[in-house]
């Protein structure tokens, strides 16, 4: 007997229970009556974003991890500047770490001269040496409180590729939203805008449930139920949500992720779902812009496959989407990756959609993506490798074409250095388990342990041969940390006085 054969509660009672669990975990209640459109890749997302900006009459709230100074970023800069000159209140929030190495200061200066209010999220602060770890990884737009977008796409040429040079566009997913839920997108923007030191007057906000204000955008006829899920550092709301969905899936759970370095407990939740008869699949990049993270992703293949989870690698350019679809009725799209960095330290933004029609579109897109993917399997000696092609396309239950290994291209780089943090946390997870014996290790993790041990040995030799190489940076860091703590203590004492 499998999980989907058991009916413990009536459907209405079960839905009410999950609504309560969702709300408590995420701090978000569902909003009914919204129009939604699934947008695939930059070819569908960017034109929709630019069109909405061009039609703005009152406000544009634009938030993204990376806004690059290239032809794509300049297209958006011109669109935002034009609306600002026309009297629209335009606010742009970018992440300092995501953009600082690839965007010169005069790019932002030109926008400010045009009337755009620009803010950087969490630049380095002498009084908080490690505050930079918390990044704003959200990708969202709200225009006039009537139309909003949530996605995994940054603003960069990497997402459009260069056909003339044979560089394919990145694969990514977003949604366009109309209706009352747009107010929650604006409310999420106001949250990070305030964190960046800004202020939005009430007349520039569409209103939200949290603020108790009236929603100017009425329900869309035949609209769907949507939640805006705001990931915040230290809250683990999206992580707990992902755990809940993995535990609640009854028939299918299909995941797409760009940097899959999941926790042991999340993988166990997926494995438990498989044990109960759930079809669990994970689609990840075959070529990544973060090779260090990709090595960790591949190190996890064997335990996943042994647990019955089907793993697929995308054949082509970078796969950057972060999506989930479960049981043909529940979907998630947004910026959160399935790794500890996204779950624990980032500001993230996702939407969940409870609608069978939209879930069918998500499933169709997923199966279409698998037609350009290679399934990873274990051979008779339990080694990981791409699956051999089936004799005929019709022999495969999904009707997928023959699977084959495609040549790997070199990584396409952007300014998204936060991906390395996900890899570092994954390494720490493996090293911690090896030292403490808290969980069994898979043979594939032996490569990670070897790399850690070798690096520690090299470090020990360097310390013995060149002690100043280690001592000077360590002393500098200690003085910096001590100074920041003393400065903050003095400010607190002064405030008290």
Coordinates of C-alpha atoms in Angstrom, one line a residue:
X1 CA 0.0 0.0 0.0
X2 CA 1.3 3.5 -0.9
X3 CA 0.7 6.9 0.6
X4 CA -1.8 7.9 -2.1
X5 CA -3.9 4.8 -1.4
X6 CA -4.8 6.0 2.1
X7 CA -7.4 8.6 2.9
X8 CA -7.0 9.6 6.5
X9 CA -9.1 12.8 6.5
X10 CA -11.9 14.2 4.3
X11 CA -10.6 16.4 1.5
X12 CA -11.9 19.7 3.1
X13 CA -10.4 19.0 6.5
X14 CA -7.1 18.0 4.9
X15 CA -7.0 21.2 2.8
X16 CA -7.8 23.3 5.9
X17 CA -5.0 21.5 7.9
X18 CA -2.5 22.2 5.1
X19 CA -3.5 25.8 4.8
X20 CA -2.8 26.3 8.5
X21 CA 0.5 24.4 8.3
X22 CA 1.5 26.5 5.3
X23 CA 0.6 29.7 7.0
X24 CA 2.5 28.9 10.2
X25 CA 5.6 27.8 8.4
X26 CA 5.8 30.6 5.9
X27 CA 3.9 33.4 7.5
X28 CA 1.8 33.7 4.3
X29 CA -1.8 33.1 3.7
X30 CA -3.2 32.2 0.3
X31 CA -4.8 34.9 -1.9
X32 CA -7.6 33.9 -4.3
X33 CA -8.6 35.4 -7.6
X34 CA -5.3 36.0 -9.4
X35 CA -4.3 35.9 -13.0
X36 CA -1.1 34.0 -13.7
X37 CA 1.0 33.3 -16.7
X38 CA 4.0 30.9 -16.9
X39 CA 7.0 32.5 -18.5
X40 CA 9.9 30.4 -19.8
X41 CA 13.4 31.7 -20.2
X42 CA 14.5 35.3 -21.0
X43 CA 12.7 35.2 -24.3
X44 CA 9.4 35.3 -22.5
X45 CA 10.3 37.0 -19.2
X46 CA 12.3 40.0 -20.4
X47 CA 9.8 41.3 -23.0
X48 CA 7.0 41.0 -20.4
X49 CA 9.0 42.9 -17.8
X50 CA 9.9 45.7 -20.2
X51 CA 6.3 46.0 -21.5
X52 CA 5.0 46.3 -17.9
X53 CA 7.6 49.0 -17.1
X54 CA 6.8 50.9 -20.3
X55 CA 3.1 51.0 -19.2
X56 CA 3.8 52.2 -15.7
X57 CA 1.8 55.2 -14.6
X58 CA 2.5 55.5 -10.9
X59 CA 5.2 53.2 -9.4
X60 CA 7.9 50.7 -10.5
X61 CA 9.5 48.5 -7.7
X62 CA 12.3 46.5 -9.3
X63 CA 14.5 44.1 -7.2
X64 CA 17.1 41.8 -8.5
X65 CA 20.3 40.0 -7.3
X66 CA 22.3 41.0 -10.4
X67 CA 21.7 43.9 -12.8
X68 CA 24.6 43.7 -15.2
X69 CA 26.2 46.6 -17.2
X70 CA 25.7 44.9 -20.5
X71 CA 23.3 45.2 -23.4
X72 CA 20.5 43.5 -21.4
X73 CA 21.1 45.6 -18.2
X74 CA 21.3 48.8 -20.3
X75 CA 17.9 48.0 -22.0
X76 CA 16.3 47.8 -18.5
X77 CA 18.2 50.9 -17.3
X78 CA 16.9 52.9 -20.3
X79 CA 13.3 51.7 -19.6
X80 CA 13.5 52.6 -15.9
X81 CA 15.1 56.0 -16.6
X82 CA 12.4 56.8 -19.2
X83 CA 9.6 56.2 -16.8
X84 CA 11.4 58.1 -14.0
X85 CA 11.7 61.1 -16.3
X86 CA 8.0 60.8 -17.0
X87 CA 7.2 61.3 -13.3
X88 CA 6.8 57.6 -12.3
X89 CA 8.3 56.8 -8.9
X90 CA 10.9 54.2 -9.8
X91 CA 12.8 52.3 -7.1
X92 CA 15.6 49.8 -8.0
X93 CA 17.2 47.5 -5.4
X94 CA 20.2 45.4 -6.3
X95 CA 22.4 43.2 -4.2
X96 CA 25.8 44.6 -3.5
X97 CA 27.7 41.3 -3.6
X98 CA 25.9 40.1 -6.7
X99 CA 26.6 43.1 -8.8
X100 CA 29.7 45.0 -7.5
X101 CA 32.3 43.2 -9.5
X102 CA 30.5 43.5 -12.8
X103 CA 28.8 46.9 -12.6
X104 CA 30.7 50.2 -12.5
X105 CA 29.5 53.0 -10.2
X106 CA 28.7 55.3 -13.2
X107 CA 26.0 52.8 -14.2
X108 CA 24.0 53.5 -11.1
X109 CA 24.9 57.2 -11.3
X110 CA 23.2 57.6 -14.7
X111 CA 20.1 56.0 -13.3
X112 CA 20.1 58.3 -10.3
X113 CA 20.5 61.3 -12.5
X114 CA 17.4 60.2 -14.4
X115 CA 15.4 60.2 -11.2
X116 CA 15.5 56.5 -10.3
X117 CA 16.0 55.9 -6.6
X118 CA 18.7 53.2 -6.5
X119 CA 19.9 51.3 -3.4
X120 CA 22.4 48.6 -2.8
X121 CA 21.5 45.8 -0.4
X122 CA 23.9 45.1 2.4
X123 CA 27.2 46.6 1.3
X124 CA 30.2 45.9 3.6
X125 CA 30.0 47.5 7.0
X126 CA 33.1 47.9 9.3
X127 CA 30.9 47.3 12.4
X128 CA 29.5 44.0 11.0
X129 CA 32.4 42.0 9.3
X130 CA 30.3 39.0 8.4
X131 CA 27.0 40.7 7.6
X132 CA 27.8 40.3 3.9
X133 CA 26.9 36.6 4.2
X134 CA 23.2 37.7 4.2
X135 CA 22.4 38.4 0.5
X136 CA 19.2 39.6 -1.2
X137 CA 18.7 36.9 -3.8
X138 CA 15.1 37.9 -4.7
X139 CA 14.1 38.6 -8.3
X140 CA 10.8 40.5 -8.4
X141 CA 9.0 43.4 -10.1
X142 CA 5.8 45.2 -9.1
X143 CA 4.2 47.9 -11.4
X144 CA 1.4 50.2 -10.2
X145 CA 0.2 47.5 -7.8
X146 CA -1.5 45.8 -10.7
X147 CA 1.0 43.5 -12.3
X148 CA 4.0 41.6 -10.7
X149 CA 6.7 39.2 -11.7
X150 CA 8.6 36.6 -9.6
X151 CA 11.3 34.5 -11.1
X152 CA 14.8 33.0 -10.9
X153 CA 16.2 35.3 -13.7
X154 CA 18.8 38.0 -13.1
X155 CA 19.3 40.8 -15.5
X156 CA 22.3 39.8 -17.6
X157 CA 23.3 38.7 -21.1
X158 CA 23.9 35.2 -19.8
X159 CA 20.2 34.6 -19.8
X160 CA 19.8 35.5 -23.5
X161 CA 23.0 33.9 -24.8
X162 CA 24.8 34.8 -28.0
X163 CA 23.5 32.8 -31.0
X164 CA 26.2 34.3 -33.2
X165 CA 28.9 32.8 -31.0
X166 CA 27.0 29.5 -30.5
X167 CA 26.3 30.4 -26.8
X168 CA 22.8 29.2 -25.8
X169 CA 20.5 31.1 -23.5
X170 CA 20.2 30.0 -19.9
X171 CA 17.1 28.0 -19.0
X172 CA 15.0 29.7 -16.3
X173 CA 11.4 30.1 -15.2
X174 CA 9.2 33.0 -14.0
X175 CA 5.6 34.0 -13.6
X176 CA 3.5 37.0 -14.3
X177 CA 0.8 37.8 -11.8
X178 CA -2.2 40.1 -11.9
X179 CA -4.7 40.7 -9.1
X180 CA -4.7 41.1 -5.3
X181 CA -1.6 39.1 -4.7
X182 CA 0.5 41.8 -6.4
X183 CA 0.1 43.8 -3.1
X184 CA 2.0 41.1 -1.3
X185 CA 4.9 41.3 -3.9
X186 CA 5.0 45.1 -3.1
X187 CA 5.0 44.4 0.6
X188 CA 7.9 42.0 0.2
X189 CA 9.8 44.7 -1.8
X190 CA 9.1 47.3 1.0
X191 CA 10.6 44.8 3.5
X192 CA 14.0 44.6 1.7
X193 CA 13.9 48.3 0.7
X194 CA 13.7 49.3 4.4
X195 CA 16.5 46.9 5.2
X196 CA 18.6 48.8 2.6
X197 CA 17.8 52.1 4.4
X198 CA 14.9 53.3 2.3
X199 CA 11.4 54.3 2.9
X200 CA 8.3 54.0 0.8
X201 CA 5.4 56.4 1.5
X202 CA 2.0 54.7 2.0
X203 CA 0.6 56.3 -1.1
X204 CA 3.1 54.4 -3.2
X205 CA 2.0 51.0 -1.8
X206 CA -0.8 48.9 -3.1
X207 CA -1.5 47.6 0.4
X208 CA -1.1 44.1 1.9
X209 CA -2.6 41.7 4.3
X210 CA 0.2 42.4 6.7
X211 CA -0.5 46.1 6.7
X212 CA -4.2 45.8 6.9
X213 CA -4.7 48.1 3.9
X214 CA -7.3 47.8 1.3
X215 CA -6.3 46.0 -1.9
X216 CA -6.8 48.2 -5.0
X217 CA -6.5 45.3 -7.4
X218 CA -9.7 43.3 -7.4
X219 CA -9.9 39.5 -8.1
X220 CA -9.5 38.3 -11.6
X221 CA -12.4 36.3 -12.9
X222 CA -11.5 32.6 -12.8
X223 CA -8.3 33.5 -11.0
X224 CA -6.1 31.1 -9.1
X225 CA -4.9 30.8 -5.5
X226 CA -1.4 32.1 -4.9
X227 CA 0.9 32.7 -1.9
X228 CA 4.0 34.9 -1.8
X229 CA 6.6 33.2 0.2
X230 CA 9.3 35.5 1.7
X231 CA 12.5 33.8 2.7
X232 CA 14.4 35.6 5.4
X233 CA 17.8 34.8 7.0
X234 CA 17.6 32.5 9.9
X235 CA 13.8 31.8 9.5
X236 CA 14.1 28.5 7.5
X237 CA 10.5 29.1 6.4
X238 CA 11.1 27.9 2.8
X239 CA 13.1 24.9 4.0
X240 CA 10.3 23.8 6.3
X241 CA 7.9 24.4 3.4
X242 CA 10.0 22.2 1.1
X243 CA 10.0 19.5 3.9
X244 CA 6.3 19.7 4.2
X245 CA 5.7 19.3 0.5
X246 CA 8.1 16.4 0.3
X247 CA 6.2 14.8 3.2
X248 CA 2.7 15.5 1.8
X249 CA 3.3 14.5 -1.8
X250 CA 1.1 11.5 -2.7
X251 CA 1.8 10.8 -6.4
X252 CA 4.5 13.0 -7.9
X253 CA 7.1 15.5 -6.9
X254 CA 9.2 16.9 -9.7
X255 CA 12.0 19.4 -8.8
X256 CA 14.2 21.6 -10.8
X257 CA 17.2 23.2 -9.1
X258 CA 20.3 25.1 -10.2
X259 CA 22.6 24.3 -7.2
X260 CA 21.2 21.3 -5.4
X261 CA 23.2 20.8 -2.2
X262 CA 20.4 19.7 0.0
X263 CA 20.5 18.8 3.7
X264 CA 20.4 15.2 4.9
X265 CA 17.0 15.6 6.4
X266 CA 15.5 17.0 3.1
X267 CA 17.0 14.1 1.1
X268 CA 15.5 11.7 3.7
X269 CA 12.1 13.3 3.2
X270 CA 12.4 12.7 -0.5
X271 CA 13.5 9.1 0.0
X272 CA 10.6 8.5 2.4
X273 CA 8.2 9.8 -0.3
X274 CA 9.7 7.4 -2.8
X275 CA 9.3 4.5 -0.3
X276 CA 5.6 5.4 -0.2
X277 CA 5.3 5.2 -4.0
X278 CA 5.8 8.9 -4.9
X279 CA 7.5 9.5 -8.3
X280 CA 10.3 11.9 -7.2
X281 CA 12.5 13.5 -9.9
X282 CA 15.3 16.1 -9.7
X283 CA 16.5 18.0 -12.8
X284 CA 19.9 19.8 -12.3
X285 CA 22.4 21.5 -14.7
X286 CA 24.8 19.4 -16.7
X287 CA 27.0 22.4 -17.1
X288 CA 27.2 24.9 -14.3
X289 CA 28.6 28.4 -13.9
X290 CA 29.8 27.2 -10.4
X291 CA 32.1 24.2 -11.0
X292 CA 32.8 23.8 -7.3
X293 CA 29.1 23.5 -6.5
X294 CA 28.6 21.2 -9.5
X295 CA 31.1 18.7 -8.0
X296 CA 29.1 18.6 -4.8
X297 CA 25.9 18.2 -6.7
X298 CA 27.3 15.2 -8.5
X299 CA 28.7 13.7 -5.3
X300 CA 25.1 13.4 -4.1
X301 CA 23.8 11.4 -7.1
X302 CA 24.5 7.9 -5.8
X303 CA 22.6 8.2 -2.5
X304 CA 19.7 9.8 -4.3
X305 CA 19.5 7.2 -7.0
X306 CA 19.9 4.4 -4.4
X307 CA 16.9 5.8 -2.6
X308 CA 14.8 5.6 -5.8
X309 CA 15.0 9.3 -6.7
X310 CA 15.4 9.8 -10.5
X311 CA 18.1 12.3 -11.3
X312 CA 18.4 14.1 -14.6
X313 CA 21.1 16.4 -16.0
X314 CA 20.2 19.2 -18.4
X315 CA 22.0 19.0 -21.7
X316 CA 22.8 22.5 -22.8
X317 CA 23.7 25.8 -21.3
X318 CA 23.2 26.6 -17.6
X319 CA 19.9 25.5 -16.0
X320 CA 19.1 28.2 -13.5
X321 CA 15.4 27.5 -12.7
X322 CA 14.1 26.8 -9.2
X323 CA 10.7 25.1 -9.5
X324 CA 8.6 22.3 -8.0
X325 CA 5.3 20.7 -9.1
X326 CA 3.5 18.1 -7.0
X327 CA 0.5 15.9 -7.5
X328 CA -0.8 17.8 -10.5
X329 CA -2.1 20.6 -8.3
X330 CA 0.7 22.4 -6.4
X331 CA 3.6 24.4 -7.8
X332 CA 6.4 26.6 -6.6
X333 CA 8.5 29.1 -8.7
X334 CA 11.0 31.7 -7.5
X335 CA 14.5 32.4 -6.4
X336 CA 15.1 29.8 -3.7
X337 CA 17.6 27.0 -4.4
X338 CA 17.5 23.7 -2.6
X339 CA 20.6 24.3 -0.5
X340 CA 21.4 25.6 2.9
X341 CA 22.7 29.0 1.8
X342 CA 19.3 29.8 0.2
X343 CA 17.3 28.3 3.1
X344 CA 19.3 29.8 5.9
X345 CA 21.2 33.0 4.9
X346 CA 19.4 34.6 1.9
X347 CA 16.5 36.9 1.4
X348 CA 14.5 34.9 -1.2
X349 CA 11.1 35.3 -2.9
X350 CA 8.9 32.5 -4.3
X351 CA 5.2 32.0 -5.1
X352 CA 3.2 28.9 -4.6
X353 CA 0.2 28.2 -6.8
X354 CA -2.7 25.8 -6.0
X355 CA -4.3 25.2 -9.3
X356 CA -4.6 22.1 -11.4
X357 CA -4.5 23.9 -14.7
X358 CA -1.3 25.8 -13.9
X359 CA 0.2 22.5 -12.4
X360 CA -0.6 20.8 -15.7
X361 CA 1.3 23.5 -17.6
X362 CA 4.3 23.1 -15.1
X363 CA 4.3 19.3 -15.6
X364 CA 4.2 19.7 -19.4
X365 CA 7.1 22.1 -19.2
X366 CA 9.0 19.7 -17.0
X367 CA 8.5 16.8 -19.4
X368 CA 9.6 19.0 -22.2
X369 CA 12.8 19.9 -20.3
X370 CA 13.5 16.1 -19.7
X371 CA 13.5 15.7 -23.5
X372 CA 16.8 17.7 -23.4
X373 CA 18.2 15.9 -20.3
X374 CA 20.2 12.8 -19.5
X375 CA 19.1 10.5 -16.8
X376 CA 21.8 9.4 -14.4
X377 CA 21.7 5.8 -13.3
X378 CA 23.8 3.2 -11.5
X379 CA 25.3 0.3 -13.4
X380 CA 25.7 -3.3 -12.2
X381 CA 28.8 -2.3 -10.2
X382 CA 26.8 0.6 -8.6
X383 CA 28.8 3.3 -10.5
X384 CA 27.1 6.5 -11.5
X385 CA 26.8 7.2 -15.2
X386 CA 24.4 8.5 -17.8
X387 CA 21.6 6.0 -18.8
X388 CA 22.0 4.0 -22.0
X389 CA 19.5 5.0 -24.7
X390 CA 16.4 2.9 -24.9
X391 CA 15.9 0.9 -28.1
X392 CA 13.0 3.1 -29.3
X393 CA 11.5 6.4 -28.1
X394 CA 8.1 4.7 -27.6
X395 CA 9.6 2.2 -25.1
X396 CA 10.2 4.9 -22.5
X397 CA 7.2 5.6 -20.2
X398 CA 7.6 9.4 -20.6
X399 CA 8.1 9.1 -24.4
X400 CA 11.5 10.7 -24.0
X401 CA 14.0 10.6 -26.8
X402 CA 17.2 8.6 -26.7
X403 CA 19.4 9.8 -23.9
X404 CA 23.1 10.5 -24.6
X405 CA 26.0 12.3 -23.0
X406 CA 26.6 15.7 -24.7
X407 CA 29.9 17.5 -24.8
X408 CA 30.4 19.7 -21.8
X409 CA 31.0 23.4 -22.4
X410 CA 33.1 25.6 -20.2
X411 CA 31.3 27.5 -17.5
X412 CA 29.6 30.8 -18.3
X413 CA 30.4 33.1 -15.4
X414 CA 28.3 35.8 -13.8
X415 CA 28.7 37.8 -10.5
X416 CA 26.8 35.3 -8.5
X417 CA 29.4 34.5 -5.9
X418 CA 26.9 33.4 -3.3
X419 CA 26.8 30.0 -5.1
X420 CA 30.2 29.2 -3.5
X421 CA 28.6 29.6 -0.1
X422 CA 26.2 26.7 -0.9
X423 CA 29.2 24.6 -1.8
X424 CA 31.1 25.5 1.3
X425 CA 28.1 24.5 3.5
X426 CA 27.8 21.2 1.6
X427 CA 31.5 20.5 2.3
X428 CA 31.0 21.4 5.9
X429 CA 28.1 19.0 6.1
X430 CA 30.2 16.1 4.8
X431 CA 33.2 17.0 6.9
X432 CA 31.1 17.3 10.0
X433 CA 29.4 13.9 9.4
X434 CA 32.9 12.3 9.0
X435 CA 34.3 13.7 12.2
X436 CA 31.2 13.2 14.4
X437 CA 29.9 10.0 12.9
X438 CA 26.4 11.6 12.9
X439 CA 25.3 9.8 9.7
X440 CA 26.6 7.2 7.2
X441 CA 28.7 8.6 4.4
X442 CA 28.2 7.5 0.7
X443 CA 31.2 6.4 -1.3
X444 CA 30.8 9.4 -3.6
X445 CA 31.5 11.7 -0.6
X446 CA 34.9 10.1 -0.4
X447 CA 36.1 12.6 -3.1
X448 CA 34.9 15.5 -0.9
X449 CA 36.7 14.1 2.2
X450 CA 39.9 13.5 0.1
X451 CA 39.8 17.2 -1.1
X452 CA 39.3 18.5 2.5
X453 CA 42.0 16.3 3.9
X454 CA 44.5 17.3 1.2
X455 CA 43.7 21.0 1.6
X456 CA 44.2 20.8 5.3
X457 CA 47.5 19.0 4.8
X458 CA 48.7 21.7 2.4
X459 CA 47.6 24.4 4.9
X460 CA 49.5 22.7 7.7
X461 CA 52.7 22.7 5.5
X462 CA 52.2 26.4 4.7
X463 CA 51.8 27.3 8.4
X464 CA 54.9 25.4 9.3
X465 CA 57.0 26.9 6.5
X466 CA 55.5 30.4 6.4
X467 CA 53.8 31.1 9.7
X468 CA 53.4 34.8 8.9
X469 CA 51.2 34.0 5.9
X470 CA 48.6 32.6 8.3
X471 CA 49.3 34.7 11.4
X472 CA 49.1 38.2 9.8
X473 CA 45.6 37.6 8.2
X474 CA 44.4 36.0 11.4
X475 CA 45.6 38.8 13.6
X476 CA 44.0 41.4 11.2
X477 CA 40.7 39.6 11.3
X478 CA 40.8 39.4 15.1
X479 CA 41.5 43.1 15.4
X480 CA 38.7 43.9 13.0
X481 CA 36.2 41.7 14.8
X482 CA 37.3 43.1 18.2
X483 CA 37.0 46.7 17.0
X484 CA 33.6 46.1 15.5
X485 CA 32.3 44.6 18.7
X486 CA 33.7 47.4 20.9
X487 CA 32.3 50.0 18.5
X488 CA 28.8 48.5 18.7
X489 CA 29.0 48.1 22.4
X490 CA 29.9 51.8 22.7
X491 CA 27.0 52.8 20.5
X492 CA 24.6 50.7 22.6
X493 CA 26.0 52.2 25.8
X494 CA 25.6 55.7 24.4
X495 CA 22.0 55.0 23.3
X496 CA 21.2 53.7 26.8
X497 CA 22.8 56.8 28.3

